[in-house]
Coordinates of C-alpha atoms in Angstrom, one line a residue:
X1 CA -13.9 -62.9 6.4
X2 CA -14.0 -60.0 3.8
X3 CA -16.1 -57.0 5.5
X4 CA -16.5 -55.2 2.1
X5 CA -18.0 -57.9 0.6
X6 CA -20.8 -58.8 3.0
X7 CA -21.5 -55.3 2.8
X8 CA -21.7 -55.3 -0.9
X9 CA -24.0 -58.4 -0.8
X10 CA -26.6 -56.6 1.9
X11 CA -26.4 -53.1 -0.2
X12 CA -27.9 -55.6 -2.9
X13 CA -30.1 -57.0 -0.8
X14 CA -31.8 -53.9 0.3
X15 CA -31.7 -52.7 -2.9
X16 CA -35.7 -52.8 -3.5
X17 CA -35.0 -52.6 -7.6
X18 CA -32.4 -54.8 -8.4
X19 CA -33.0 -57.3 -11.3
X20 CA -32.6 -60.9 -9.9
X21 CA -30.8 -61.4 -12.9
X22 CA -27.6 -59.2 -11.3
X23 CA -27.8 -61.9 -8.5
X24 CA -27.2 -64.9 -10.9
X25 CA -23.1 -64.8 -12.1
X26 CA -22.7 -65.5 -15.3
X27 CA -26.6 -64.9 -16.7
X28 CA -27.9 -62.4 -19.0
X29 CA -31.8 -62.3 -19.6
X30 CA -33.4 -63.9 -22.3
X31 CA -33.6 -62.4 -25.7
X32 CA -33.7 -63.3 -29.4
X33 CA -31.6 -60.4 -31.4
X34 CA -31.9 -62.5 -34.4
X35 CA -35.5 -63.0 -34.6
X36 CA -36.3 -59.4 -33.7
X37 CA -34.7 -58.2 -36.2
X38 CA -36.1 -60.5 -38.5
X39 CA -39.6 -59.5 -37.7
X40 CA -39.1 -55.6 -38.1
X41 CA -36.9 -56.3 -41.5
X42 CA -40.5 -58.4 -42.3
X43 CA -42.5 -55.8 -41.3
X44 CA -40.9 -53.4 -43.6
X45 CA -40.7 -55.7 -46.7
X46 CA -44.2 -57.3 -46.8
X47 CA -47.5 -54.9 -46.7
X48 CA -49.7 -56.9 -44.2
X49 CA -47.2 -58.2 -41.8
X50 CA -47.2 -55.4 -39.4
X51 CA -50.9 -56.5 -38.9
X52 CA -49.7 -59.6 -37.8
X53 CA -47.3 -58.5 -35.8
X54 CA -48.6 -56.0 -34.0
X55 CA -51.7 -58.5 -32.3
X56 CA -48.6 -60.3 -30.6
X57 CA -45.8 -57.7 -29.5
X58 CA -45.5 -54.1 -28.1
X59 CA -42.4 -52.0 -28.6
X60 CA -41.8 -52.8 -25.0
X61 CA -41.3 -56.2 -26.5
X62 CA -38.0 -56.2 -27.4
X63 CA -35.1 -56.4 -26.0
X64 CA -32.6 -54.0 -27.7
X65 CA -33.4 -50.4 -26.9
X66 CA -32.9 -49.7 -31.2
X67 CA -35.4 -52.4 -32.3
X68 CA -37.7 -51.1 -29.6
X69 CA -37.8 -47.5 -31.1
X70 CA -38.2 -48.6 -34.8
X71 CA -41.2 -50.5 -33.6
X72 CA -42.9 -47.9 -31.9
X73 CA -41.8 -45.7 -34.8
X74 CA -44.0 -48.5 -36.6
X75 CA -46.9 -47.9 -34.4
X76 CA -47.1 -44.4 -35.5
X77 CA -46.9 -44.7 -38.8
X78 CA -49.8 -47.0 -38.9
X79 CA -51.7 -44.4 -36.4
X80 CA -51.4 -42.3 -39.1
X81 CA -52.5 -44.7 -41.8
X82 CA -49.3 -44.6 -43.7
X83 CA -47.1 -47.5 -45.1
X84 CA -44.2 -49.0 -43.2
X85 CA -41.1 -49.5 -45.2
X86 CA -37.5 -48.3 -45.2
X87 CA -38.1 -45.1 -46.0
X88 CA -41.1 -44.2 -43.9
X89 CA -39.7 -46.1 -41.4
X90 CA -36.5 -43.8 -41.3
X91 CA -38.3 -40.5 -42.0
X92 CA -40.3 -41.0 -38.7
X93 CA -37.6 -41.9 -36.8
X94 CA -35.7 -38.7 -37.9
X95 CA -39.2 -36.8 -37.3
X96 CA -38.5 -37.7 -33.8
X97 CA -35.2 -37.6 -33.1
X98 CA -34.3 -41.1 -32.3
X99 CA -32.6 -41.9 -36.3
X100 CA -29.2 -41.5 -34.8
X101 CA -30.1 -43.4 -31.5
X102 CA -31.0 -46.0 -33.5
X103 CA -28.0 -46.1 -35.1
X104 CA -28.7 -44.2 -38.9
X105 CA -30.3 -45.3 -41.8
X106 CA -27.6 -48.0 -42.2
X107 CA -28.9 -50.1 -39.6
X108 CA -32.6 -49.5 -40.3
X109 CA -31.8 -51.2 -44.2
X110 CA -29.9 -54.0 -42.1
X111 CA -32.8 -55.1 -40.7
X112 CA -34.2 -56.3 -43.9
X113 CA -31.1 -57.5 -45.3
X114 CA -31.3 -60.8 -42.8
X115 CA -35.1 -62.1 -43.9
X116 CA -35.5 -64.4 -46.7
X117 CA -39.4 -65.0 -46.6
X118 CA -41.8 -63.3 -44.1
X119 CA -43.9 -66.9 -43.9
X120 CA -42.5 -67.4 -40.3
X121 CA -43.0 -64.4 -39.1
X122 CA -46.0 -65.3 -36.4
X123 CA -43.8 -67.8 -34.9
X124 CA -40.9 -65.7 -34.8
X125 CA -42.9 -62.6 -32.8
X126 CA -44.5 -65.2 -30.4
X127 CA -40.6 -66.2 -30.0
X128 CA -39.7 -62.9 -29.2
X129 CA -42.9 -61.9 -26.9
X130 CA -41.9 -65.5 -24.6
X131 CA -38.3 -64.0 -24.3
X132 CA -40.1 -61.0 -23.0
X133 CA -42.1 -62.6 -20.3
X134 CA -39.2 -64.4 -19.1
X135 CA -37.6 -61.1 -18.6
X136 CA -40.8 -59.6 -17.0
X137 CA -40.9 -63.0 -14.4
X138 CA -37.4 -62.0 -13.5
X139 CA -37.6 -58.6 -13.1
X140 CA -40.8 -59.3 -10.8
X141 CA -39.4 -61.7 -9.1
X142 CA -36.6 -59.5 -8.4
X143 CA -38.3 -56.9 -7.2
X144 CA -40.3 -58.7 -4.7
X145 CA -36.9 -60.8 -3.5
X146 CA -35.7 -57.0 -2.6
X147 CA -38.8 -55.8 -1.1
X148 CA -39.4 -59.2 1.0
X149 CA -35.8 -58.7 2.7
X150 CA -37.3 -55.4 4.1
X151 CA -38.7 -55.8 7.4
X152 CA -40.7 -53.0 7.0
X153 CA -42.7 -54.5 4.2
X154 CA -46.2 -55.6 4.9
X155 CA -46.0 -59.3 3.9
X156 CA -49.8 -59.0 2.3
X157 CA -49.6 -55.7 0.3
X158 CA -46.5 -57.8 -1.3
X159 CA -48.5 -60.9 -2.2
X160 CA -50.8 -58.5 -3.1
X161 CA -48.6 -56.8 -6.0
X162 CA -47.2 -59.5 -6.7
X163 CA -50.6 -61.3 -7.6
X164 CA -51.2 -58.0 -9.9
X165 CA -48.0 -57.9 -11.6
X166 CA -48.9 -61.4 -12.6
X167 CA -51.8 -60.9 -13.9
X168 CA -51.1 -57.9 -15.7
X169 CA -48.8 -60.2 -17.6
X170 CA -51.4 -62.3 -18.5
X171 CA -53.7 -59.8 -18.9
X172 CA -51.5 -57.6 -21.3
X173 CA -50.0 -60.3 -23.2
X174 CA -51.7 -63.8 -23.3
X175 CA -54.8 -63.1 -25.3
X176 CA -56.9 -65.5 -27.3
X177 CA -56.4 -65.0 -31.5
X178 CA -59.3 -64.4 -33.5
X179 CA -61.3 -67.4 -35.3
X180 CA -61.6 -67.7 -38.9
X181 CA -65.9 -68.0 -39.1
X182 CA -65.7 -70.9 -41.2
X183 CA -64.5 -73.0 -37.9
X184 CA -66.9 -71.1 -35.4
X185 CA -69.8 -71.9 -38.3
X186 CA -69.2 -75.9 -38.2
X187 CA -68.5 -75.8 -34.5
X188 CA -72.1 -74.0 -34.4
X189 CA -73.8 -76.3 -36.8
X190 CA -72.3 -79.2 -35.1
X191 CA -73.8 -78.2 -31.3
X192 CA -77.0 -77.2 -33.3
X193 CA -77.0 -80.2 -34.8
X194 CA -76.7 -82.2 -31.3
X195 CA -79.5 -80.3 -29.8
X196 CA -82.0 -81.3 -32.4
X197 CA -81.7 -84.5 -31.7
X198 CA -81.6 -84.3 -27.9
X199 CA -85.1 -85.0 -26.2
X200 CA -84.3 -82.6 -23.3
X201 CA -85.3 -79.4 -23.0
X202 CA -82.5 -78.1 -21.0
X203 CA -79.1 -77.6 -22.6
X204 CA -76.8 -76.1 -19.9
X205 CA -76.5 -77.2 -16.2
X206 CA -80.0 -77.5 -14.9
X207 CA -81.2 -75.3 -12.0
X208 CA -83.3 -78.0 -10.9
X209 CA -86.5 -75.8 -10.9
X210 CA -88.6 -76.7 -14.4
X211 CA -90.7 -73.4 -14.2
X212 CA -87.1 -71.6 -14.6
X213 CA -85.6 -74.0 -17.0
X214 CA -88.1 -73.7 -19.4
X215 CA -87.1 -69.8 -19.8
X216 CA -83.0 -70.1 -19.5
X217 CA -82.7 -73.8 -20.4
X218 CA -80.2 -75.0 -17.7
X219 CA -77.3 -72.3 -17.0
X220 CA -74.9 -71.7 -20.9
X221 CA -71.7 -72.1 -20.1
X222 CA -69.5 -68.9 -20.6
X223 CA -72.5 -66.8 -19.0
X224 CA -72.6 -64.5 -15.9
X225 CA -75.6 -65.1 -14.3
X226 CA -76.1 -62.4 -11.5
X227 CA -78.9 -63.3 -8.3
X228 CA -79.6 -59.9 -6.3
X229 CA -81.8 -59.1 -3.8
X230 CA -82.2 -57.5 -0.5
X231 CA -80.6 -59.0 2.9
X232 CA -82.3 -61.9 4.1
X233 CA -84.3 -62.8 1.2
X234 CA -82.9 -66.2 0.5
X235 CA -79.4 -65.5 -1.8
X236 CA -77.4 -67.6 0.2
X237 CA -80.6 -70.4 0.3
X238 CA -81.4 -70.5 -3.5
X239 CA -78.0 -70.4 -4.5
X240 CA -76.9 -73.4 -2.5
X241 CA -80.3 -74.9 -4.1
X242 CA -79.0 -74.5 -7.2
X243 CA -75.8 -75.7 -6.1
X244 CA -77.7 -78.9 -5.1
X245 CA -79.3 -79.2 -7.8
X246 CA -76.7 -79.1 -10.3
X247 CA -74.4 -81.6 -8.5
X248 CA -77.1 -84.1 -7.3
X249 CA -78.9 -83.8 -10.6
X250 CA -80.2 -87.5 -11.9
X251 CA -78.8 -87.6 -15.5
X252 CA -76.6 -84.5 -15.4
X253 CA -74.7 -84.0 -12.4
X254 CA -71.9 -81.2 -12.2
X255 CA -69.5 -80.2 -10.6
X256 CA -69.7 -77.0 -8.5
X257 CA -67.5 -74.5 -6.6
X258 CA -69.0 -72.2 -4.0
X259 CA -66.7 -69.7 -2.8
X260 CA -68.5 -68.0 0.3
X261 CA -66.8 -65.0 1.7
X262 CA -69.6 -64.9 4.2
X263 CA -70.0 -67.7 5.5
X264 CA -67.9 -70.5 6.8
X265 CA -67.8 -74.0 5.1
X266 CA -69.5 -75.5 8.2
X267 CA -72.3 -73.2 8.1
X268 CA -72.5 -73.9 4.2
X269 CA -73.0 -78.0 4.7
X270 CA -75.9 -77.6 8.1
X271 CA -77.7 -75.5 5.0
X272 CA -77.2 -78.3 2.7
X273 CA -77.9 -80.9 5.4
X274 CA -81.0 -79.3 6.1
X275 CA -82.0 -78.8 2.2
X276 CA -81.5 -82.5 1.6
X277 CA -82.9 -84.3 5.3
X278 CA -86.1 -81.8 5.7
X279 CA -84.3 -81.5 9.2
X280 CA -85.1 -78.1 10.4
X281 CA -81.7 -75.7 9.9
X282 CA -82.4 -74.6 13.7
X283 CA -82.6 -78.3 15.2
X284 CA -79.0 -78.8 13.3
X285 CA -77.5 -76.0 14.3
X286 CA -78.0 -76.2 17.9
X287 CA -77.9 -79.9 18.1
X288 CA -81.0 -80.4 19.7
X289 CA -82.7 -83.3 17.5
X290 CA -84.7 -86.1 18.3
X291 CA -83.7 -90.0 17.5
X292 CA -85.3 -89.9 14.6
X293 CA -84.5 -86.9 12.9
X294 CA -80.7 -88.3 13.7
X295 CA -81.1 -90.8 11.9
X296 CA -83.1 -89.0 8.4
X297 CA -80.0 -86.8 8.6
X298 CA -77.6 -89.1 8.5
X299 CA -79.6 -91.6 5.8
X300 CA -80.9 -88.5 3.7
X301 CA -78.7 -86.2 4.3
X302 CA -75.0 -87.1 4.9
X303 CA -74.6 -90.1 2.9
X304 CA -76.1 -88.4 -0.4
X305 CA -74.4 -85.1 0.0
X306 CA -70.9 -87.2 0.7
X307 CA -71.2 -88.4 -2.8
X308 CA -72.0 -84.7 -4.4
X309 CA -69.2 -83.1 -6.5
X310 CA -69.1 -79.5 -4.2
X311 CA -66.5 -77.7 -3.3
X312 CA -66.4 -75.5 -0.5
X313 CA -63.9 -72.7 -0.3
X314 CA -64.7 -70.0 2.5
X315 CA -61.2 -67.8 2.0
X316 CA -62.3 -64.4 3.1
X317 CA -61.7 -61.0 1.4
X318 CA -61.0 -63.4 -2.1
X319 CA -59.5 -61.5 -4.7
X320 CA -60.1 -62.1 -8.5
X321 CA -56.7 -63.5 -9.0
X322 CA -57.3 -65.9 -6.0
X323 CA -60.4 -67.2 -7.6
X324 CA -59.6 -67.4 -11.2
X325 CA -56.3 -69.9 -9.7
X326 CA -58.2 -71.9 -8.0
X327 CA -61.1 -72.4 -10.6
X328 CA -58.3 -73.0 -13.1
X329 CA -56.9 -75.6 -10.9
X330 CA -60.1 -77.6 -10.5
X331 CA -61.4 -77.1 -14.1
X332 CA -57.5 -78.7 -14.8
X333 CA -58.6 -81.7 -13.4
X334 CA -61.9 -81.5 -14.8
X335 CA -63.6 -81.0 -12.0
X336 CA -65.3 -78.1 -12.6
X337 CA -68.7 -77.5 -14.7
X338 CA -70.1 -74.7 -12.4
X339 CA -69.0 -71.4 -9.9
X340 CA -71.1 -69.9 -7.3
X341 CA -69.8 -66.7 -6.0
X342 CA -71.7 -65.5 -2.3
X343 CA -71.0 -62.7 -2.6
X344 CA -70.3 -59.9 -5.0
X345 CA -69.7 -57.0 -2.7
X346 CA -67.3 -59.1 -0.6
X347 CA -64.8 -59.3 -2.5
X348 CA -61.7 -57.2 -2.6
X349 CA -60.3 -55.2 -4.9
X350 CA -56.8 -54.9 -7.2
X351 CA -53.7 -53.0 -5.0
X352 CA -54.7 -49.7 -7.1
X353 CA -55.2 -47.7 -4.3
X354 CA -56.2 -44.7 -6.8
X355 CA -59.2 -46.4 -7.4
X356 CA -62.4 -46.4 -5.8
X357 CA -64.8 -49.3 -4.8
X358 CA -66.9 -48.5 -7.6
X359 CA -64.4 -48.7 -9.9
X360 CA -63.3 -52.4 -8.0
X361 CA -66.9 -54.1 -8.4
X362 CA -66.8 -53.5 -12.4
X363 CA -63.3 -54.6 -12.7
X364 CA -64.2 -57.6 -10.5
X365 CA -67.5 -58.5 -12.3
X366 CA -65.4 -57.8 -16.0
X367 CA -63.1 -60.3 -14.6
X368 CA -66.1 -62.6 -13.6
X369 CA -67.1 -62.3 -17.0
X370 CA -64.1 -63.0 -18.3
X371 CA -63.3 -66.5 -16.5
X372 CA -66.4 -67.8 -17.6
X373 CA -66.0 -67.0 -20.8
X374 CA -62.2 -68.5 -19.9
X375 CA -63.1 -71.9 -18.5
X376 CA -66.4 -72.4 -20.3
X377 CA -68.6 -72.7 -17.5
X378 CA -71.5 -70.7 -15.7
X379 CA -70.6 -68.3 -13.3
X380 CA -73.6 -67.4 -10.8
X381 CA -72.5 -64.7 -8.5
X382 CA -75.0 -62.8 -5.9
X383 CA -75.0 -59.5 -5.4
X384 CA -76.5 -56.9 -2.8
X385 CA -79.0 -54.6 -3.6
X386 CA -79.4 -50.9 -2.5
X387 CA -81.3 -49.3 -0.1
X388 CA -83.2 -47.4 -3.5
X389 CA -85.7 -50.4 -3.2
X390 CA -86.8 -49.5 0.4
X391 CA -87.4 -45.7 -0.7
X392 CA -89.8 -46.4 -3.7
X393 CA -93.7 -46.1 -2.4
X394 CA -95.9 -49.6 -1.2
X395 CA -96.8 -51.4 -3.8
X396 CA -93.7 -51.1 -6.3
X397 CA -91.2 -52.7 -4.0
X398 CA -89.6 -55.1 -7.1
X399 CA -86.3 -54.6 -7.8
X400 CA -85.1 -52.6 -11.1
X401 CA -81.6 -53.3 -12.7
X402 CA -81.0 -49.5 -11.4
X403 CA -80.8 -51.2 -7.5
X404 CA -77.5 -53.4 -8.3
X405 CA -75.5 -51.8 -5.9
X406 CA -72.2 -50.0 -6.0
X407 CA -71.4 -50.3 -10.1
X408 CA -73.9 -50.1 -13.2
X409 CA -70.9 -52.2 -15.0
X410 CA -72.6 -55.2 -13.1
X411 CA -76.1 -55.1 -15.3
X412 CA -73.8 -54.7 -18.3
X413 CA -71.4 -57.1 -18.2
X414 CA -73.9 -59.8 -16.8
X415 CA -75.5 -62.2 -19.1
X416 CA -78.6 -62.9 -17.2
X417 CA -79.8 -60.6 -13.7
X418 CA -82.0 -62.1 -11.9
X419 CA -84.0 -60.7 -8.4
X420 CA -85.6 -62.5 -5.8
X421 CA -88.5 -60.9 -4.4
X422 CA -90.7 -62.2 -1.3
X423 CA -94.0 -60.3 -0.5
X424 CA -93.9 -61.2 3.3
X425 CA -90.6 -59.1 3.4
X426 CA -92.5 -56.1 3.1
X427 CA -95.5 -57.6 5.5
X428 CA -97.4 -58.0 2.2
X429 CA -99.1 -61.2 4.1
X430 CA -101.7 -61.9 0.8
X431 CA -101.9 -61.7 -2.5
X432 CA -105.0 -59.8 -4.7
X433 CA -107.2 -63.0 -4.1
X434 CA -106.5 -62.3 -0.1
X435 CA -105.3 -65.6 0.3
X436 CA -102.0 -66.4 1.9
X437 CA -98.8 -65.4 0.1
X438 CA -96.6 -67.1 2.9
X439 CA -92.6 -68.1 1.3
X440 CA -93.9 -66.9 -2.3
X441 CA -90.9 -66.2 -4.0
X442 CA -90.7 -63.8 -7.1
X443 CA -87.6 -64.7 -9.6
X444 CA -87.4 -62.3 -11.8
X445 CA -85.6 -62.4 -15.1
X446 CA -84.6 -58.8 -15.3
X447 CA -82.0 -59.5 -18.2
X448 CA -81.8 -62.3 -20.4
X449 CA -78.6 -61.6 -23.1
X450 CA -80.0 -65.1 -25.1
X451 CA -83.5 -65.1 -24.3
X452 CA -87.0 -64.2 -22.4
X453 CA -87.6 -62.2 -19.9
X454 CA -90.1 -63.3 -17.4
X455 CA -91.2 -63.7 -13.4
X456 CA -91.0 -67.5 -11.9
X457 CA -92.7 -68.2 -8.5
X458 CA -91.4 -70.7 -6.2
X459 CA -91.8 -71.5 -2.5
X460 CA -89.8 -70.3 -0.2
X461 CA -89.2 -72.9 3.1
X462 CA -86.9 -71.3 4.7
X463 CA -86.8 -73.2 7.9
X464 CA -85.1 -76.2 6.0
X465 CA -83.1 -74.0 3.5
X466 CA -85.3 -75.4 0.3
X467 CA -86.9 -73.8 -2.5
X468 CA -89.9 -75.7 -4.7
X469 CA -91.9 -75.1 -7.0
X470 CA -95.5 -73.4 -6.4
X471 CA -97.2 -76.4 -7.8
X472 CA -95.9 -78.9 -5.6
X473 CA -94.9 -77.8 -2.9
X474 CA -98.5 -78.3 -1.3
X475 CA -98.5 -81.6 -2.4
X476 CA -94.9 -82.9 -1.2
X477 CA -93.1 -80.6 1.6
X478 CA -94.3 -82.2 5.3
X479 CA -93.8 -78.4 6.3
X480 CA -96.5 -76.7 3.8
X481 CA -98.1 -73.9 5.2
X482 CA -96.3 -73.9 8.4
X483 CA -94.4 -70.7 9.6
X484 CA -90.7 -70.2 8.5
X485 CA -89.3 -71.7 11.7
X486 CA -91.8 -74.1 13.3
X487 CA -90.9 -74.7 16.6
X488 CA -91.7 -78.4 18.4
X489 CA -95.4 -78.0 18.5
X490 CA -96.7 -74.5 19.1
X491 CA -98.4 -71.6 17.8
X492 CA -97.8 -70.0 14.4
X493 CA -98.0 -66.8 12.9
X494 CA -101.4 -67.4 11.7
X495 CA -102.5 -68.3 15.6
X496 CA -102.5 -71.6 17.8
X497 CA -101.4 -75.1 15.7
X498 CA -101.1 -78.1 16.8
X499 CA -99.1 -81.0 14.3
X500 CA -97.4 -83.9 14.3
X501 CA -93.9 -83.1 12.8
X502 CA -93.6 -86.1 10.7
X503 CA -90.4 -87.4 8.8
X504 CA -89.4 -86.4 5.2
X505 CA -91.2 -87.9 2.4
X506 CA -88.4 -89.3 1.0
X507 CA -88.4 -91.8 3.5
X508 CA -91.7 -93.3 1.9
X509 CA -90.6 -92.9 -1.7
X510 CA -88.1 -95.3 -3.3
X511 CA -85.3 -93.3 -4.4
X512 CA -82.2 -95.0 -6.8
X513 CA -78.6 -93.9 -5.8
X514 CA -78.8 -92.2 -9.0
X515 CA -81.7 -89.9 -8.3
X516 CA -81.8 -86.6 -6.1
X517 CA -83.2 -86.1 -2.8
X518 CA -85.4 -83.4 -3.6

């Protein structure tokens, strides 16, 4: 066995820098010589092609060190608003020193020498930016192979970089080209068109509350829709209403993703179960329910939220990149039409560890912006509120778009904020008429990008996760007027009650498979 050589092969090993490339005999990275230098010899014969070229590649682009200087010599001449050609091309590159490093005005003419027509030149960048990537997936890859062998490395913080060195690929160099107007005009005209004729008044995913549909028509795909409000309020509740509603929706359904970094999956569904059954969340939590409410969970509850398209992903401490994977993976299948995010605050940051956790919520909620804008869906995230609200005087206790907590870049990159509000949070017990204001919820539209803004009042019933709306909630729920958590029989908030707890409504009303519980 040759000693010097196993050493060798463990120097290389431990080496925390070395290009996997080094590791492969008889490999050299990817490149296309010819085709870069067929772009810069373009770019210095025909007037608009360094516009062209310059959306697709940076000097960091190409692979030989010359071709990489005369391009960035390239960039500063436009900087400066002068033409690119031989000559200017050469003067800056003798302004800075890098002419003979280059190899001399010889090889600079060269370059042109080669190109025949500058028709291709588009596909021969985006030829030359693919090379690159490949390069920068090995030289990642190598880098982390070297760091894994380390047993001092911590094997998150590497997943972790290696998540953001991905993604700055992506980031830096997969971007979306520009649209001539006449296309975006009859693919405008064309959706217009369709919604003339449509009867319905709701044009995105519904939220299955009329009152609020009438203001945002259903949920627009590529919109950030932000829900804030103070613990306890009912985030978690309405969003999983909403949830509901847009996946059990009669005409519509859609499919939905919650992601809940508070909250495990199993706690999600008992909400749910209780939304759909009208089986107190207290009796299904603890298990303690009588023959009958049994049986209304599993007939009303189980077997229609077993046919709902929901996903449930509980990962904790999710990270942008995480997410966007995942919600690429379903909306691959086509299994995707909506994101709920519970919640903002929770989740974690890029590996900068420069920067601070203000400057992680507005990259998080630019990125949020950005995959639904991506995938073409809504993205409803919740979102904490500061302690501001509790400081302000009686009386003036609705949230502002100042009380977003921890980054003003959330109010500006979202579409649509909206706050919930419930008097009886504050012990506001009744409202200017002095009667009862019990589970009166305020949703207010604080920012509307493509429309109104305006205040919608539902009915909170906490006690079976469900929200309704304020005219019919009298009418329908079996629990109206009842405190937030009934008990089996006892007194209330509002003194001594006696009732017969009687089963959901839904057991008296003929529902199709088709239509939604609620």
């Amino acid at each position: 066995m040759d000693l010097s050589n196993t050493k060798k092969d463990r120097n290389i090993r431990r080496n925390k820098t070395v290009d996997l490339s080094t590791l492969v005999y008889g490999k050299i990275p990817p490149q296309a010589k010819e085709l870069e230098e067929a772009v810069l010899g373009a770019v210095m014969l025909e007037k608009n092609a360094f516009d062209v070229a310059v959306e697709i590649l940076k000097a960091e682009c190409f692979y030989v060190d010359a071709h990489q200087r005369i391009f960035a010599a390239m960039v500063r001449l436009a900087s400066k608003s002068m033409p690119i050609d031989i000559l200017t091309v050469v003067e800056e590159l003798k302004a800075a020193g890098e002419l003979e490093m280059v190899g001399g005005p010889f090889f600079v003419t060269r370059l042109t020498n080669s190109v025949v027509s500058t028709a291709n030149l588009e596909a021969h960048a985006r030829i030359v930016l693919q090379k690159f990537i490949q390069r920068e997936l090995i030289r990642i890859s190598g880098e982390i192979i070297g760091e894994a062998y380390e047993d001092a490395t911590d094997v998150f913080e590497l997943m972790d970089k290696a998540e953001s060195k991905l993604y700055e690929i992506t980031d830096s160099h997969l971007r979306k080209n520009y649209s001539d107007i006449n296309q975006v005009l009859a693919k405008t005209l064309k959706r217009i068109e369709e919604l003339r004729k449509s009867d319905e008044d709701v044009n995105g995913v519904p939220s299955g509350f009329h009152s609020l549909d009438k203001i945002t028509h259903g949920w627009q795909s590529t919109d950030l829709i932000i829900i804030a409000a103070r613990p306890s309020v009912g985030k978690t509740a309405f969003a999983l209403n909403l949830a509901l509603n847009a996946a059990m929706h009669a005409t519509k359904p859609t499919s939905v993703a919650v992601f809940s970094l508070e909250m495990s999956t199993g706690q999600l569904v008992q909400r749910m179960l209780s939304t759909v059954s009208d089986v107190l969340l207290e009796k299904i939590s603890t298990g303690k329910m009588e023959e009958h409410e049994m049986k209304q969970l599993s007939t009303r509850g189980i077997d229609r939220l077993s046919n709902a398209r929901i996903f449930l992903d509980d990962t904790p401490a999710l990270n942008i990149f995480e997410l966007r994977a995942k919600c690429r993976r379903l909306k691959n299948k086509n299994e995707l039409g909506m994101v709920v995010i519970d919640y903002l605050q929770l989740m974690s940051g890029t590996a900068d560890r420069n920067s601070n956790r203000e400057q992680e919520i507005s990259k998080i909620s630019r990125d949020l912006k950005g995959l639904a804008k991506e995938l073409e869906i809504p993205v409803i995230a919740l979102s904490q509120l500061s302690r501001e609200v509790e400081k302000r005087k009686e009386g003036n206790k609705m949230p502002q778009l100042s009380d977003l907590r921890e980054s003003g870049a959330i109010e500006q990159d979202a579409d649509m904020v909206m706050f919930l509000y419930r008097p009886e949070y504050y012990d506001v017990t009744s409202d200017e008429f002095g009667e009862s204001n019990k589970g009166e919820t305020h949703v207010r539209i604080a920012k509307h990008r493509n429309g109104m803004l305006d205040t919608v009042k539902l009915k909170a019933l906490l006690h079976v996760q469900r929200f309704e709306e304020m005219e019919t909630v009298d009418t329908f729920s079996p629990f109206a007027g009842m405190p937030n958590r009934p008990s089996g029989g006892g007194a209330g908030e509002d003194g001594p009650r006696m009732f017969i707890q009687k089963g959901s409504r839904m057991n008296d009303m003929d529902f199709t498979d088709d239509e939604p519980p609620f």
